[in-house]
Tab-separated table of C-alpha atoms and ligand atoms in Angstrom:
chain	number	residue	atom	x	y	z
A	1	MET	CA	196.118	265.334	80.933
A	2	SER	CA	195.153	264.846	84.843
A	3	LEU	CA	191.544	264.852	85.823
A	4	MET	CA	190.304	266.421	88.931
A	5	ARG	CA	186.980	266.438	90.892
A	6	ALA	CA	184.671	269.356	90.589
A	7	VAL	CA	180.989	270.629	90.967
A	8	THR	CA	179.505	271.788	87.792
A	9	PHE	CA	176.111	272.199	86.364
A	10	PRO	CA	174.867	271.124	82.838
A	11	ARG	CA	172.263	273.607	82.630
A	12	PHE	CA	170.838	276.893	84.646
A	13	GLY	CA	168.309	275.689	87.068
A	14	GLY	CA	167.585	274.433	90.689
A	15	PRO	CA	170.364	273.452	93.127
A	16	GLU	CA	169.570	269.772	91.809
A	17	GLU	CA	171.613	270.819	88.547
A	18	LEU	CA	174.677	270.792	90.803
A	19	ARG	CA	176.705	267.632	90.534
A	20	CYS	CA	180.198	266.030	90.971
A	21	THR	CA	181.971	265.157	87.875
A	22	GLU	CA	185.806	264.913	86.729
A	23	VAL	CA	187.385	267.767	84.612
A	24	ALA	CA	190.708	268.641	83.589
A	25	CYS	CA	193.010	269.923	86.185
A	26	PRO	CA	194.092	273.408	85.422
A	27	GLU	CA	197.878	274.012	84.985
A	28	PRO	CA	199.470	277.452	86.243
A	29	ALA	CA	200.375	279.791	83.628
A	30	ALA	CA	203.272	282.356	84.127
A	31	ALA	CA	202.813	284.311	86.996
A	32	GLU	CA	199.957	281.937	88.456
A	33	VAL	CA	199.766	279.540	91.334
A	34	LEU	CA	197.973	276.211	91.308
A	35	ILE	CA	195.860	276.035	94.572
A	36	ARG	CA	194.592	272.783	96.190
A	37	THR	CA	191.309	273.839	97.427
A	38	HIS	CA	190.533	273.252	101.158
A	39	ALA	CA	187.266	275.248	101.903
A	40	ALA	CA	184.811	277.137	99.316
A	41	GLY	CA	182.017	279.107	100.542
A	42	ILE	CA	178.829	279.282	98.967
A	43	CYS	CA	177.836	282.888	98.309
A	44	TYR	CA	174.497	283.979	97.440
A	45	HIS	CA	176.131	285.290	94.228
A	46	ASP	CA	176.761	281.587	93.379
A	47	VAL	CA	173.052	281.029	93.831
A	48	LEU	CA	172.416	283.655	91.225
A	49	SER	CA	174.965	282.194	88.876
A	50	ARG	CA	173.267	278.635	88.961
A	51	GLY	CA	169.893	280.085	88.277
A	52	GLY	CA	171.311	282.048	85.033
A	53	HIS	CA	170.704	285.297	86.494
A	54	ILE	CA	174.198	286.767	86.098
A	55	PRO	CA	175.032	287.929	82.722
A	56	ARG	CA	177.571	286.103	80.377
A	57	ASP	CA	177.786	283.164	82.860
A	58	LYS	CA	177.447	279.754	80.911
A	59	PRO	CA	176.426	276.497	82.274
A	60	GLY	CA	179.005	273.979	82.972
A	61	GLN	CA	181.351	276.309	84.770
A	62	ILE	CA	182.972	276.095	88.131
A	63	LEU	CA	181.352	278.354	90.640
A	64	GLY	CA	182.775	279.964	93.840
A	65	HIS	CA	184.924	282.845	94.820
A	66	GLU	CA	185.428	282.086	98.596
A	67	ILE	CA	188.472	280.243	98.156
A	68	ALA	CA	191.177	279.013	100.680
A	69	GLY	CA	193.635	276.447	100.395
A	70	GLU	CA	197.293	275.616	99.657
A	71	ILE	CA	199.579	276.329	96.854
A	72	VAL	CA	200.896	273.162	95.182
A	73	GLY	CA	202.096	274.522	91.904
A	74	LEU	CA	203.657	277.564	90.576
A	75	GLY	CA	204.027	278.878	87.017
A	76	ALA	CA	206.843	280.533	85.526
A	77	GLY	CA	208.228	283.635	87.409
A	78	VAL	CA	206.537	282.711	90.692
A	79	PRO	CA	208.891	282.504	93.646
A	80	GLN	CA	209.842	279.088	94.905
A	81	SER	CA	209.339	280.250	98.593
A	82	ARG	CA	205.596	280.345	97.800
A	83	LEU	CA	205.124	276.445	97.509
A	84	GLY	CA	203.266	275.100	100.438
A	85	GLU	CA	201.975	278.548	101.726
A	86	ARG	CA	198.243	278.620	102.837
A	87	VAL	CA	196.348	281.234	100.988
A	88	VAL	CA	193.063	282.810	100.472
A	89	VAL	CA	191.884	284.118	97.088
A	90	TYR	CA	191.403	287.823	96.453
A	91	VAL	CA	187.949	287.885	94.798
A	92	ARG	CA	188.511	290.219	91.898
A	93	LEU	CA	190.913	289.099	88.783
A	94	HIS	CA	192.205	292.498	87.430
A	95	CYS	CA	194.299	293.881	85.029
A	96	GLY	CA	196.923	295.146	87.256
A	97	HIS	CA	198.037	297.796	84.856
A	98	CYS	CA	195.204	300.401	85.259
A	99	ARG	CA	194.926	303.615	87.285
A	100	TYR	CA	192.791	302.080	89.720
A	101	CYS	CA	194.890	298.742	90.082
A	102	LEU	CA	198.128	300.833	90.310
A	103	GLY	CA	196.173	302.981	92.815
A	104	GLY	CA	195.354	300.108	95.178
A	105	ARG	CA	191.756	300.106	93.950
A	106	PRO	CA	191.442	296.724	91.768
A	107	ASP	CA	187.935	296.515	92.981
A	108	LEU	CA	187.362	299.667	90.684
A	109	CYS	CA	189.391	297.983	87.728
A	110	ARG	CA	187.079	298.085	84.292
A	111	ASP	CA	188.905	295.250	83.138
A	112	SER	CA	188.011	292.815	85.983
A	113	ARG	CA	185.918	290.156	86.944
A	114	VAL	CA	184.980	287.850	90.023
A	115	VAL	CA	186.886	284.436	90.294
A	116	GLY	CA	184.254	282.012	89.262
A	117	GLU	CA	181.979	284.208	87.598
A	118	HIS	CA	182.901	282.546	84.225
A	119	GLY	CA	184.490	279.539	85.598
A	120	GLY	CA	187.693	278.583	87.189
A	121	GLY	CA	185.951	278.953	90.615
A	122	GLY	CA	186.476	276.933	94.092
A	123	TYR	CA	184.183	274.264	93.602
A	124	ALA	CA	186.995	272.041	92.598
A	125	GLU	CA	189.961	270.214	93.838
A	126	TYR	CA	192.206	272.729	92.328
A	127	THR	CA	192.047	276.065	90.763
A	128	THR	CA	194.721	278.463	89.398
A	129	VAL	CA	194.677	282.283	89.815
A	130	PRO	CA	197.406	285.182	89.376
A	131	SER	CA	200.134	284.789	92.308
A	132	ARG	CA	198.887	288.264	93.337
A	133	ASN	CA	195.581	286.959	94.006
A	134	ALA	CA	196.922	284.530	96.508
A	135	VAL	CA	197.141	286.112	99.855
A	136	ARG	CA	198.835	284.510	102.709
A	137	VAL	CA	196.649	283.254	105.764
A	138	PRO	CA	198.081	284.126	109.181
A	139	ASP	CA	199.075	281.061	111.121
A	140	GLY	CA	196.522	280.011	113.641
A	141	LEU	CA	193.853	280.881	111.191
A	142	SER	CA	191.956	277.676	109.913
A	143	LEU	CA	191.252	277.735	106.202
A	144	GLU	CA	187.597	277.060	106.742
A	145	HIS	CA	187.605	280.432	108.352
A	146	ALA	CA	190.043	282.006	105.935
A	147	ALA	CA	187.685	281.182	103.037
A	148	MET	CA	185.483	283.960	104.262
A	149	ALA	CA	188.176	286.433	104.681
A	150	CYS	CA	187.749	288.383	101.089
A	151	CYS	CA	183.839	288.046	101.143
A	152	PRO	CA	182.052	288.277	103.104
A	153	ILE	CA	184.264	289.771	105.839
A	154	GLY	CA	186.641	291.709	103.413
A	155	THR	CA	183.293	293.196	101.858
A	156	SER	CA	182.346	294.237	105.560
A	157	VAL	CA	185.605	295.695	106.009
A	158	ARG	CA	185.414	297.822	102.940
A	159	ALA	CA	182.052	299.189	103.905
A	160	VAL	CA	183.020	300.001	107.563
A	161	LEU	CA	186.641	301.076	107.508
A	162	GLY	CA	187.268	301.658	103.941
A	163	VAL	CA	184.040	303.852	102.723
A	164	ALA	CA	182.458	304.807	105.976
A	165	GLN	CA	185.868	305.196	108.048
A	166	ALA	CA	184.378	304.229	111.240
A	167	GLY	CA	185.960	305.322	114.430
A	168	PRO	CA	185.560	305.005	118.202
A	169	GLY	CA	182.439	306.580	119.290
A	170	ASP	CA	181.008	306.880	116.148
A	171	VAL	CA	177.253	305.630	116.259
A	172	VAL	CA	176.994	303.056	113.302
A	173	LEU	CA	173.466	302.014	112.052
A	174	VAL	CA	173.191	298.782	110.417
A	175	THR	CA	169.897	297.528	108.660
A	176	GLY	CA	169.360	293.915	107.936
A	177	ALA	CA	171.579	293.249	110.592
A	178	GLY	CA	170.776	289.679	111.081
A	179	GLY	CA	172.216	288.737	107.496
A	180	GLY	CA	175.566	287.709	106.279
A	181	LEU	CA	176.825	290.898	105.758
A	182	GLY	CA	175.121	292.666	108.819
A	183	LEU	CA	176.577	290.073	111.419
A	184	HIS	CA	180.149	290.805	110.262
A	185	GLN	CA	179.704	294.419	109.652
A	186	ILE	CA	178.742	294.618	113.492
A	187	GLN	CA	181.902	292.970	114.566
A	188	VAL	CA	183.952	295.106	112.384
A	189	ALA	CA	182.552	298.380	113.403
A	190	LYS	CA	183.089	296.969	117.366
A	191	SER	CA	186.590	296.320	116.654
A	192	VAL	CA	187.268	300.180	116.130
A	193	GLY	CA	185.177	301.020	119.342
A	194	ALA	CA	182.074	302.351	117.264
A	195	HIS	CA	178.766	301.970	118.941
A	196	VAL	CA	176.581	299.804	116.955
A	197	ILE	CA	172.782	300.116	116.917
A	198	ALA	CA	171.421	297.123	114.710
A	199	VAL	CA	168.084	297.008	112.979
A	200	THR	CA	166.317	293.833	112.129
A	201	SER	CA	162.535	293.079	111.061
A	202	SER	CA	162.361	289.681	113.145
A	203	ASP	CA	162.583	288.856	116.652
A	204	SER	CA	164.474	285.477	115.845
A	205	LYS	CA	167.791	287.048	114.986
A	206	VAL	CA	167.958	289.161	118.128
A	207	GLU	CA	169.943	286.714	120.215
A	208	THR	CA	172.529	286.425	117.249
A	209	ILE	CA	172.771	289.882	116.929
A	210	ARG	CA	173.475	290.653	120.545
A	211	ALA	CA	176.032	287.712	120.464
A	212	VAL	CA	178.016	289.374	117.795
A	213	GLY	CA	178.358	292.699	119.856
A	214	ALA	CA	175.584	295.052	118.976
A	215	ASP	CA	174.921	297.583	121.555
A	216	GLU	CA	171.356	297.982	121.020
A	217	VAL	CA	168.802	296.092	118.741
A	218	VAL	CA	165.919	297.891	117.331
A	219	VAL	CA	163.231	295.201	116.298
A	220	SER	CA	161.349	296.686	113.633
A	221	PRO	CA	158.728	294.570	111.672
A	222	ASP	CA	157.188	297.367	109.672
A	223	LEU	CA	160.595	298.743	109.206
A	224	ARG	CA	159.688	302.154	110.531
A	225	PHE	CA	162.616	302.572	112.884
A	226	SER	CA	163.628	306.102	112.630
A	227	ALA	CA	161.746	307.242	115.587
A	228	GLU	CA	163.446	304.797	117.794
A	229	VAL	CA	166.864	305.449	116.363
A	230	TRP	CA	166.369	309.138	117.153
A	231	GLN	CA	165.221	308.570	120.411
A	232	ARG	CA	168.023	306.427	121.001
A	233	THR	CA	170.716	308.486	120.251
A	234	GLY	CA	169.335	311.656	121.866
A	235	LYS	CA	168.188	313.243	118.730
A	236	GLN	CA	171.394	313.231	117.238
A	237	GLY	CA	171.011	310.344	114.544
A	238	ALA	CA	173.547	307.867	113.392
A	239	ASP	CA	176.720	309.283	112.087
A	240	ILE	CA	177.305	305.983	109.784
A	241	ILE	CA	174.399	303.868	108.208
A	242	LEU	CA	175.059	300.455	106.483
A	243	GLU	CA	171.982	300.042	104.133
A	244	ASN	CA	172.075	296.172	103.621
A	245	VAL	CA	168.199	296.318	102.523
A	246	VAL	CA	167.443	299.824	100.744
A	247	THR	CA	164.171	298.714	99.130
A	248	GLY	CA	161.642	299.814	101.910
A	249	THR	CA	164.371	300.991	104.199
A	250	ILE	CA	166.278	303.845	102.576
A	251	GLY	CA	163.826	306.511	103.690
A	252	GLU	CA	163.705	305.422	107.359
A	253	SER	CA	167.557	305.287	107.086
A	254	LEU	CA	168.028	308.821	105.882
A	255	ARG	CA	165.605	309.987	108.445
A	256	SER	CA	167.824	308.072	111.108
A	257	ALA	CA	170.943	310.097	110.156
A	258	ALA	CA	173.077	312.487	111.652
A	259	GLN	CA	174.235	315.775	110.203
A	260	ASN	CA	176.913	314.871	107.493
A	261	ALA	CA	176.366	311.397	108.069
A	262	ALA	CA	177.616	308.800	105.795
A	263	ILE	CA	174.954	306.164	104.098
A	264	VAL	CA	176.615	303.346	102.757
A	265	VAL	CA	174.918	301.333	100.204
A	266	LEU	CA	175.317	297.706	99.988
A	267	GLY	CA	172.215	295.823	99.319
A	268	ASN	CA	169.777	295.688	96.702
A	269	ILE	CA	167.468	293.243	97.869
A	270	GLY	CA	164.398	294.360	95.892
A	271	ALA	CA	166.549	295.218	92.883
A	272	ARG	CA	164.153	298.309	92.512
A	273	LYS	CA	164.471	301.956	92.366
A	274	VAL	CA	163.772	303.780	95.681
A	275	GLU	CA	162.728	307.276	96.432
A	276	MET	CA	164.777	309.714	98.226
A	277	ASP	CA	163.796	313.269	99.643
A	278	PRO	CA	166.575	315.603	98.191
A	279	GLY	CA	165.613	318.415	100.938
A	280	LEU	CA	166.608	316.151	103.764
A	281	ILE	CA	169.920	314.898	101.985
A	282	ILE	CA	170.653	318.795	101.619
A	283	MET	CA	169.451	319.892	104.994
A	284	ARG	CA	171.552	317.030	106.787
A	285	ARG	CA	174.425	317.306	104.137
A	286	LEU	CA	174.332	313.315	103.861
A	287	ARG	CA	176.893	311.728	101.823
A	288	ILE	CA	175.434	308.608	100.054
A	289	MET	CA	178.143	306.143	98.838
A	290	GLY	CA	178.141	302.702	97.185
A	291	SER	CA	180.795	300.095	98.458
A	292	GLY	CA	181.535	296.675	96.914
A	293	ASN	CA	184.439	294.138	96.930
A	294	ALA	CA	187.165	294.513	99.168
A	295	THR	CA	190.703	295.571	98.482
A	296	TYR	CA	193.984	293.911	99.122
A	297	GLN	CA	194.333	296.430	102.279
A	298	ASP	CA	190.850	295.430	103.418
A	299	LEU	CA	191.448	291.494	103.095
A	300	ARG	CA	194.622	291.868	105.187
A	301	ARG	CA	192.682	293.910	107.778
A	302	ALA	CA	190.103	290.951	107.603
A	303	LEU	CA	192.542	288.287	108.117
A	304	HIS	CA	194.166	290.365	110.940
A	305	LEU	CA	190.630	291.058	112.681
A	306	MET	CA	189.986	287.277	112.306
A	307	ALA	CA	193.227	285.717	113.595
A	308	THR	CA	193.080	288.198	116.471
A	309	GLY	CA	189.634	287.114	117.480
A	310	LYS	CA	187.880	290.467	116.799
A	311	VAL	CA	185.950	289.023	113.893
A	312	ARG	CA	184.418	285.669	114.274
A	313	PRO	CA	183.279	284.161	110.810
A	314	MET	CA	179.419	283.208	110.728
A	315	ILE	CA	179.436	279.544	109.905
A	316	ASP	CA	176.371	277.654	109.376
A	317	ARG	CA	177.714	274.544	108.602
A	318	VAL	CA	180.257	272.654	106.620
A	319	LEU	CA	179.121	270.325	103.890
A	320	PRO	CA	181.374	268.122	101.682
A	321	PHE	CA	181.753	269.162	98.126
A	322	ALA	CA	179.374	266.284	97.010
A	323	GLU	CA	176.647	267.968	98.731
A	324	ALA	CA	176.897	271.298	97.319
A	325	SER	CA	173.302	271.118	95.973
A	326	ASP	CA	171.936	270.890	99.494
A	327	GLY	CA	174.084	273.864	100.329
A	328	HIS	CA	172.617	275.927	97.493
A	329	ALA	CA	169.182	274.960	98.675
A	330	LEU	CA	169.963	276.125	102.129
A	331	MET	CA	171.383	279.586	100.696
A	332	GLU	CA	168.524	279.994	98.409
A	333	ASN	CA	165.749	279.400	100.906
A	334	ARG	CA	167.665	281.622	103.090
A	335	ALA	CA	167.500	278.885	105.970
A	336	THR	CA	171.087	279.659	107.482
A	337	THR	CA	172.451	282.208	109.866
A	338	GLY	CA	175.949	282.542	108.253
A	339	ARG	CA	177.660	280.784	105.351
A	340	VAL	CA	177.451	277.319	104.342
A	341	LEU	CA	181.117	276.093	103.605
A	342	LEU	CA	182.120	273.261	101.262
A	343	SER	CA	185.131	271.317	102.176
A	344	GLY	CA	186.396	267.783	101.510
A	345	TRP	CA	185.524	265.086	98.801
A	346	GLY	CA	184.370	262.213	101.289
B	401	ZN	ZN1	180.762	286.038	97.792
B	402	ZN	ZN1	192.991	297.384	86.315
């Protein structure tokens, strides 16, 4: 049995629980590929897992679902031509047989889970996934950048192009615009010619929000932004609202909405119930929709937008895997603008 280096945690707890160890190197089963990990993103989801906040997680598992690398081994039945391919991992392991999987919506599969949620993740030298989950990375796109193609950039593509179906001239309002999702959503919306109004609670993010292409920035420390949105849109409101915050903002978002607007709910920052005015929803014929993981089509669109320079991944810094605990501390304290990526074993 060969060994590999991996970052694991012996018990749930703070970032300091993460440590480099040696574990058995996985072997690809039939229809699987073995990937040598080049880069793995630290998602806030990983921070929650390590802290023991995700049901059914176990300590000792290998975290990480934002994975890019090279195919270095093939299970039975996988075409030989895939050996050496540069790939990004599609984030959900799904059944492949249900009506959602067959309909191109593996993100809805009931028999699915996120890679790394119960082990086998990207904080390791090698990982195995079904070959269909390993999606080719276009030439010219680095594997560091590609690691972010499914989550968080594919997640943004799902919300903006999949769920909201934004198009040229649509007015798109983004709450929590300075966060990891917001900064990518702005770029995806701009890539199809939408007009983006970004809402942020603090001055400190304005420069970054403008730099990624937002047309207008509303700074709203008290989160009462609807009057300004109303005035900036000539009393028309926004056609699409990307709600990355929800707690404390959803009322103002609904008041900022145009007739027949789409309100896409992605954030659950406060994890609390919120109140909505049904009269407003009926009067304006509002459509309130949830959005989550990317589909394969979203992932391919994300890779294209990145390879053509339309979407620039927001990377705060790249750390070696041995410093995963530092990376988690940065993410947990929200001390970063963009992702912390892990790459290299030093
Ligand atoms: Zn993620
Ligand atoms: Zn399925």
